[in-house]
XYZ file of C-alpha atoms in Angstrom:
280
model
C -68.299 50.437 3.792
C -67.139 53.941 4.960
C -66.482 55.113 8.413
C -69.792 57.143 8.358
C -71.807 54.009 8.243
C -70.120 52.650 11.392
C -70.769 55.767 13.206
C -74.464 55.519 12.387
C -74.379 51.953 14.119
C -75.754 51.673 17.759
C -73.221 52.391 20.595
C -73.550 48.613 21.739
C -72.488 47.361 18.337
C -69.620 49.934 18.105
C -68.253 48.849 21.566
C -68.374 45.401 20.584
C -66.580 46.307 17.367
C -63.849 47.933 19.244
C -63.529 44.883 21.679
C -63.272 42.624 18.514
C -60.561 44.982 17.178
C -58.654 44.715 20.481
C -58.880 40.884 20.510
C -57.852 40.699 16.822
C -54.877 42.919 17.526
C -53.806 40.872 20.596
C -54.140 37.707 18.488
C -51.984 39.215 15.759
C -49.416 40.027 18.368
C -49.418 36.517 19.583
C -48.996 35.243 16.086
C -46.023 37.549 15.396
C -44.530 36.506 18.640
C -45.203 32.645 17.985
C -43.673 32.959 14.496
C -40.495 34.702 16.008
C -40.206 31.894 18.727
C -40.335 29.323 15.888
C -37.588 31.152 14.105
C -35.494 31.431 17.308
C -35.988 27.681 17.932
C -34.700 26.698 14.533
C -31.324 25.021 14.274
C -28.423 27.511 14.337
C -26.501 27.862 11.119
C -24.310 30.549 9.648
C -26.922 31.358 6.837
C -29.964 31.870 9.167
C -28.321 33.401 12.305
C -28.511 36.890 10.845
C -32.051 36.501 10.012
C -32.999 35.254 13.380
C -31.318 38.221 14.921
C -33.140 40.623 12.649
C -36.387 38.678 13.446
C -36.287 39.398 16.964
C -35.828 43.203 16.445
C -38.632 43.283 13.815
C -40.972 41.461 16.222
C -40.549 44.155 18.726
C -41.370 46.872 16.159
C -44.282 45.002 14.801
C -45.827 44.394 18.125
C -45.565 48.304 18.823
C -47.075 49.038 15.498
C -49.965 46.663 15.912
C -50.905 47.975 19.240
C -50.509 51.583 18.161
C -52.697 51.101 14.934
C -55.329 49.207 17.047
C -55.589 51.952 19.587
C -55.750 54.673 16.788
C -58.693 52.824 15.054
C -60.548 52.282 18.226
C -60.368 56.038 18.999
C -61.635 56.887 15.596
C -64.754 54.837 16.430
C -65.397 57.322 19.147
C -65.090 60.454 16.959
C -61.332 61.141 17.487
C -59.689 62.019 14.130
C -56.854 59.635 13.015
C -54.862 62.849 11.777
C -55.138 64.428 15.326
C -54.088 61.127 16.819
C -51.056 60.799 14.795
C -50.091 64.602 15.333
C -50.462 63.995 19.019
C -48.527 60.958 18.955
C -45.764 62.546 17.068
C -45.608 65.520 19.612
C -45.739 62.996 22.530
C -42.988 61.073 20.697
C -40.768 63.994 20.400
C -41.361 64.860 24.173
C -40.516 61.258 25.111
C -37.455 61.276 22.945
C -36.108 64.370 24.750
C -37.113 63.275 28.184
C -35.996 59.540 27.655
C -32.931 59.631 25.512
C -31.943 56.343 26.961
C -34.690 54.683 25.144
C -33.780 56.166 21.715
C -30.180 55.148 22.479
C -31.346 51.543 22.993
C -33.188 51.427 19.753
C -30.337 52.873 17.717
C -27.878 50.612 19.408
C -29.973 47.782 18.622
C -29.967 48.670 14.947
C -26.132 49.074 15.091
C -25.631 45.822 16.483
C -27.839 44.143 13.720
C -26.195 45.798 10.801
C -22.552 45.851 12.176
C -22.611 42.137 12.420
C -21.581 42.385 16.019
C -23.106 39.232 17.209
C -26.098 37.021 16.339
C -28.943 35.253 18.135
C -27.423 32.065 19.355
C -23.863 33.341 20.043
C -22.003 32.948 23.117
C -20.920 36.466 24.189
C -19.607 38.320 27.247
C -20.892 41.973 27.548
C -21.843 44.340 30.287
C -20.162 42.087 32.800
C -22.489 39.146 31.862
C -21.713 35.934 30.027
C -24.257 33.961 28.119
C -26.040 32.853 24.879
C -27.865 35.455 23.141
C -31.564 34.701 23.351
C -33.025 37.687 21.484
C -32.419 41.280 20.496
C -35.309 43.768 21.052
C -35.798 47.451 20.774
C -34.471 48.014 24.215
C -32.808 45.099 25.486
C -30.452 42.190 24.601
C -31.569 39.048 26.329
C -28.870 36.501 27.399
C -29.295 33.096 28.853
C -26.470 32.540 31.436
C -25.051 29.164 32.871
C -27.550 28.966 35.452
C -30.418 29.187 32.814
C -31.420 32.663 33.932
C -32.424 35.337 31.365
C -30.427 38.495 31.732
C -31.760 41.728 30.172
C -29.071 44.180 29.173
C -30.077 47.682 27.972
C -28.589 48.079 24.460
C -27.126 51.390 25.180
C -24.822 49.842 27.809
C -23.208 47.387 25.240
C -19.639 48.798 24.785
C -17.143 45.901 24.663
C -18.380 42.537 23.412
C -16.264 39.302 23.692
C -17.674 36.752 21.169
C -16.854 33.109 21.530
C -17.520 31.490 17.995
C -17.464 27.972 19.132
C -19.890 28.599 21.934
C -17.500 27.653 24.868
C -13.805 27.742 26.154
C -11.766 24.552 25.826
C -9.775 23.830 29.023
C -7.270 20.736 28.602
C -5.904 18.699 31.591
C -2.972 16.571 30.796
C -2.440 13.920 33.376
C 1.011 12.202 33.446
C 0.761 8.372 33.873
C 3.181 6.015 35.499
C 5.545 4.107 33.300
C 4.415 0.825 34.948
C 1.428 -0.462 32.941
C -0.581 -1.660 35.949
C -0.163 1.752 37.725
C -0.887 3.564 34.373
C -4.168 1.751 33.952
C -5.101 2.451 37.609
C -4.344 6.195 37.216
C -6.425 6.413 33.981
C -9.499 4.571 35.658
C -9.159 6.990 38.621
C -8.937 10.037 36.509
C -12.003 9.049 34.613
C -13.880 8.468 37.794
C -12.878 11.882 39.124
C -13.759 13.648 35.873
C -17.277 12.055 36.013
C -17.815 12.907 39.556
C -16.690 16.420 38.673
C -19.131 16.815 35.942
C -21.962 15.588 38.112
C -20.932 17.939 41.049
C -20.469 21.009 38.799
C -22.662 20.623 35.773
C -23.146 24.443 35.445
C -19.720 25.004 34.231
C -19.740 22.464 31.465
C -21.117 23.016 28.017
C -20.802 19.321 26.793
C -19.527 16.140 28.431
C -15.603 15.938 28.656
C -13.730 14.061 25.950
C -10.895 11.698 26.436
C -8.082 11.316 23.742
C -6.699 8.208 25.337
C -3.120 7.479 26.433
C -0.548 9.347 24.318
C 3.289 9.825 24.457
C 5.350 12.874 24.052
C 8.473 13.065 22.003
C 10.389 12.385 25.213
C 8.535 9.292 25.807
C 6.390 10.448 28.688
C 2.990 8.802 28.859
C -0.137 10.998 29.582
C -3.809 11.119 29.470
C -5.524 14.154 27.879
C -8.936 15.284 29.102
C -10.842 18.035 27.243
C -13.401 20.155 28.880
C -15.844 22.503 27.071
C -16.640 25.002 29.691
C -18.421 28.337 30.072
C -16.163 31.378 29.645
C -14.661 32.492 33.161
C -15.448 29.126 34.830
C -12.036 27.435 34.626
C -10.989 28.186 38.077
C -12.747 25.068 39.445
C -10.849 22.880 37.083
C -7.485 24.671 37.935
C -8.056 24.392 41.589
C -10.586 21.981 42.959
C -10.418 19.217 40.079
C -6.715 19.311 39.759
C -6.256 18.988 43.737
C -8.584 16.225 44.086
C -6.926 14.286 41.112
C -3.506 14.904 42.592
C -4.518 13.670 46.024
C -6.055 10.647 44.475
C -2.941 9.803 42.190
C -0.511 10.282 45.137
C -2.277 7.491 46.848
C -1.331 5.345 43.928
C 2.200 6.554 43.448
C 3.643 8.455 46.594
C 6.348 10.018 44.256
C 3.683 11.662 41.941
C 4.671 15.353 41.682
C 2.253 18.351 41.375
C 3.553 19.259 37.879
C 2.423 15.945 36.434
C -1.110 17.295 36.194
C -1.233 20.273 33.896
C -4.185 22.510 33.063
C -4.198 24.815 30.057
C -6.571 26.571 27.681
C -6.706 26.114 23.921
C -8.011 28.496 21.303
C -10.184 26.131 18.939
C -9.801 27.049 15.280
C -13.216 27.756 13.638
C -13.992 25.990 10.357
C -14.048 28.427 7.534
C -16.398 27.658 4.604
C -16.673 29.521 1.335
C -19.878 31.638 1.556
C -19.889 31.554 5.485
C -18.943 34.424 7.647
C-alpha cells in the first residue's frame, strides 16, 4: 500500500495509526534496551567485554534513530514531506553542532574510547576524580558504579587520564608478627582474625571480597608471622593503615606488653594478571 492510500483514510484512523506507531517505536526502544541489559548482565570475560562496551554505545545510537524515524513517519502522515523533515533535521543538527560542541565532543570521545581499547564495561577504573566499575558507555556519558553503589555519570569529553585496575581491586597486605611462645602466638592469631572480621563488618564499603589468610609463616630469619590479604577499592587503604592497624596493635599489646609497633606492617602488592594466548 502506498502513502496516498493512507492519506485517503479518515482522520480518526490516521491518528490511531500514528499513536500505534508511537507505541511500536517505544516498544522497540524497550526491546533494544532490554537486550543491552542482558548483554551487560552476562558474565565478564576477555572475549565478550569489548562487545559489551560497543553494545552500550550502539544502544544509545539505536534509541535515537528509532525515535527520530518514528517522528518523521508520524509527520509524513500529516502531509509533511520526509525530504523536508530530513533537510530541516540536517540544518538543525548543524546549528546544534556549532552551538553545542560539547555534545559532539562527547560522542567523538565515546567512539575513541571504544576503538582505542581504553577500557571496557566491567573494568575497575579511576577517571575524572571518580573511581568505580564501568556500568555503561553512551553517546554522552560513561557511567560508573562507585563503592557506595551510586551511579556516577561522567561526560565523555572530560575523560583525560584513566587509571585501569585489571584485577578489579587493589591488594593490601597486613603482616602480623606473632610471639615465639606457641600459646601467645595462637592467642594473637585468634585476636587478629576477630579484629579482621569486625573490621569487614564495620567498613564493608572498602572491601571488594572477604579477606584471605595465608596462615602462620616464617621468614628466613625465623620470625613467625600471620599474613592477611585485603582486596579493597582503590584509594581506600587509609582505614587499614590507620584504624585497623591501631586497633590491632592495641589488642596485641594487651597480650604481650613488649609488642612493638613495627610488628604490624601494612603494604600494597601489584598482583600479576594471568596472560592467555588470544586474550588481551
